Amino acid sequence: MRDKPIKIVVPYNFIPLSSWVYTPDWAEKACHDIPFKDGISGKIRYRLKNSTPICVGHQKNAEGVLDWEKDADGRYVIPGSSVKGMLRTALEIVSFGRMECFHNRKHATRCSIGDVMNSDNSKFERLPVLVKPGKDGYWKYFVTEYNPEMKPVCASVKIDNLNLGLNQDSKAADKLTKIMKLYGRGGKLPIVYAEIKDRDGLSKNQQKKNVDKQRKTYWKEVVSISENKDEKHRHAGMFLFMDKNVSNNGNNPKANKYTDYFFIFDEDKLKDPCNWKALDIDLIKDLKQSMAPLKNGEDTLFDRYCTHMNDIAGFPVWYLKGENGDSDSSLGFCQVMRHVYKKSVKDLVEAQQGLSKIEDADLPTTMFGYCSNKDKMSLGSRIGFSDLVGINIKKTKVEQYVLAESKSSFYPEYLGKFNYKKPYDEGSRIAGRKIYKVRDRLAESNITNDNQNVVSRINFVEQDSEFEGTIVFHNLKPEELGALVWVMTFGEGLRIENSSKSSYYHLLGHARAFGAGAVQFELSPESFEFPSYQKLPDTAELVNDCLDKFEKVMNVNYPFSDKDDSWKQSSIVTLYLKNSEIDSDFDVKKVYNMFPGEFGEIKKDYENSPNAGKSNQQKGFYPSGKNTGPVCNVLKEEGDFSEKTWKQNVDKKRKKEEERQKVELKKRKEEQDKLEKELVAANKKNELERRLNEILDSSNTDSELYVLEVEVLRNRELCEKYREKLGFSNFNQFLKNLKNNGIEINDKTMQRMSDVIRQDDELRKEAVESCKTQKKKDKNFVIASRLYDLLNN
């Protein structure tokens, strides 16, 4: 085994998946018809500027160049759905949402020769069978059994000898089409009759196997075929065609040239339903999924066989039956077939993000909508994206690249922890979301030969071009609007145009692996438009407040730490921001340490490998330092994390946030009460002043005036303002005026005056003291005596 990891060039990293998914508590209430109490609607008119050449291609033009879509005026257009998908993916990452966009399939590996050749040590039995769906919809299979008159259950076919106008190297689909054309009836696979003989040039060992019933390996071949059964063509059967064997390249003279087979069966037994056995539908699904599309890209060989299957016989396949039944069995069109792994990509994703209920909507789903076939429920997106139109397009330039990429079937790269024998199985973890690194320039072309079949010619718009677009949002909570602005600006909020550039970029369009499509959103307070009926604060203040609320709700609900800023300091957010920074030192030709170079040897000798079952990080394949390949797919925060710890952390932060909100609410209430009191006092003052002026202007001296004068005494400002007109500025002077003018006041008016005075403790104390003083000076001053008594009761 080699000690050093193999060196592979990769232009991307993986953002790990968290076992926790954030599900907002308002998700069930989100809709278009019933607005949130704090819901916000409006528009964002923004500009998108590219820092590196970009192409959001629509289709190839007449010259075979991947070109832009254009509007009626000939302007370059970026579909709004492209920007929407880019932002939704970003939101899935930073909001700890579910991984929604991935190619879900079950991967497969070629079985070993020992497993399929029915050796004594094999745990499998290889059977040539016919399969078809029953009337009840369930699939069944029929084993092509022995017949007293014919020893073999299948025979090799050399197409060259059948006079079909084809040769052995023809494609399986072409062979199938030809046999259908010559012998098929009603578009169905034909049952034909064959003349079979021993193959020429057999070795002694092969001749022995040819009569060994136990091994079920027969060295026979089809010599000729006929539509009708006769003395010469006695063996009924169906053809199973295959493409040319990859080993038959002329370098190996011993390679088996016979890649097609003729499955032989007894027609009477075939028609008996009792001879058909139940087949697990998952085996059929796995077979369909394991097939590569044909050249036209529309269907597979499996699809062709299904479309034209015979009503009685179905179609032929090889059945690799495991010792545990269908759970470890496989179907295939060749003897060395693909064996499908137990878990699909979706199975691993759901298992990895399984701490939150699947039915609970995450934040991206709540904002951008969903459609569930399972629950027959749907929610339209509350955010709409218009197409972006180029307003300041620099010159264009055609570049050539090979845009090939690795697939998730390459599990040493796409899985972070796995068993080398059974990679897509229980306990395996996917590496995360693949995200390309942002670069400051477009890499040089990677074409190394003249094979134009794999070359893509792309029409790029040069850097510093500008596109304009509009986002329309409806009934978003402040936290949701904050989330939208956060992913657009990476949490930096509003940036005035011509200010210093941010160091964070999104990637959009084709050839991102080569540095193309680095873009930034340009926003300003003028970018936001809100309906006039919404009473909202200043735009900059509103946007910053929404950003704060989004970050606060994420920090409070983040379960892996009890710190206040735990979400923003988490590995996922940190790695995402780090990966979105432009890297001037990054070169596509740089080499990365990715995974063990001894991969093939470990497969052969897995039990002795010291790295069995470990993650790539544990194996030491990601040395510290800059540009060392994909990040570890296991979050360091999770460690020995348990659901109990998660709840404790969240409860602790929620209680802390509730206490903070209570204090803030109390403070706001006090301020509100103060404002309301001041407003009431101001209104009373204005009303009092109006009434006072009314009475003074009319020279009316009835009892209403004296009550008003007492009320004026409660307001020092009015006392000073009307001091000359009234002739007093305090209560003692007020009593003197009443005494000097010989005023008489009835009991009702006196009671009203005392009620007004009692409303102000300071005025009451002053009035009692003044009445007491005036009583001593003049015992006959009735008003002072009576008012004193009323105030002391």
GROMACS .gro file of C-alpha atoms in nm, residues 125 551 557 606 788:
model
    5
  125GLU     CA    1  -2.663  -1.794  -0.815
  551GLU     CA    2  -2.918   3.668   1.243
  557ASN     CA    3  -3.210   2.841   1.735
  606TYR     CA    4  -1.000  -0.400   0.298
  788TYR     CA    5  -6.002   7.435   5.253
   0.00000   0.00000   0.00000
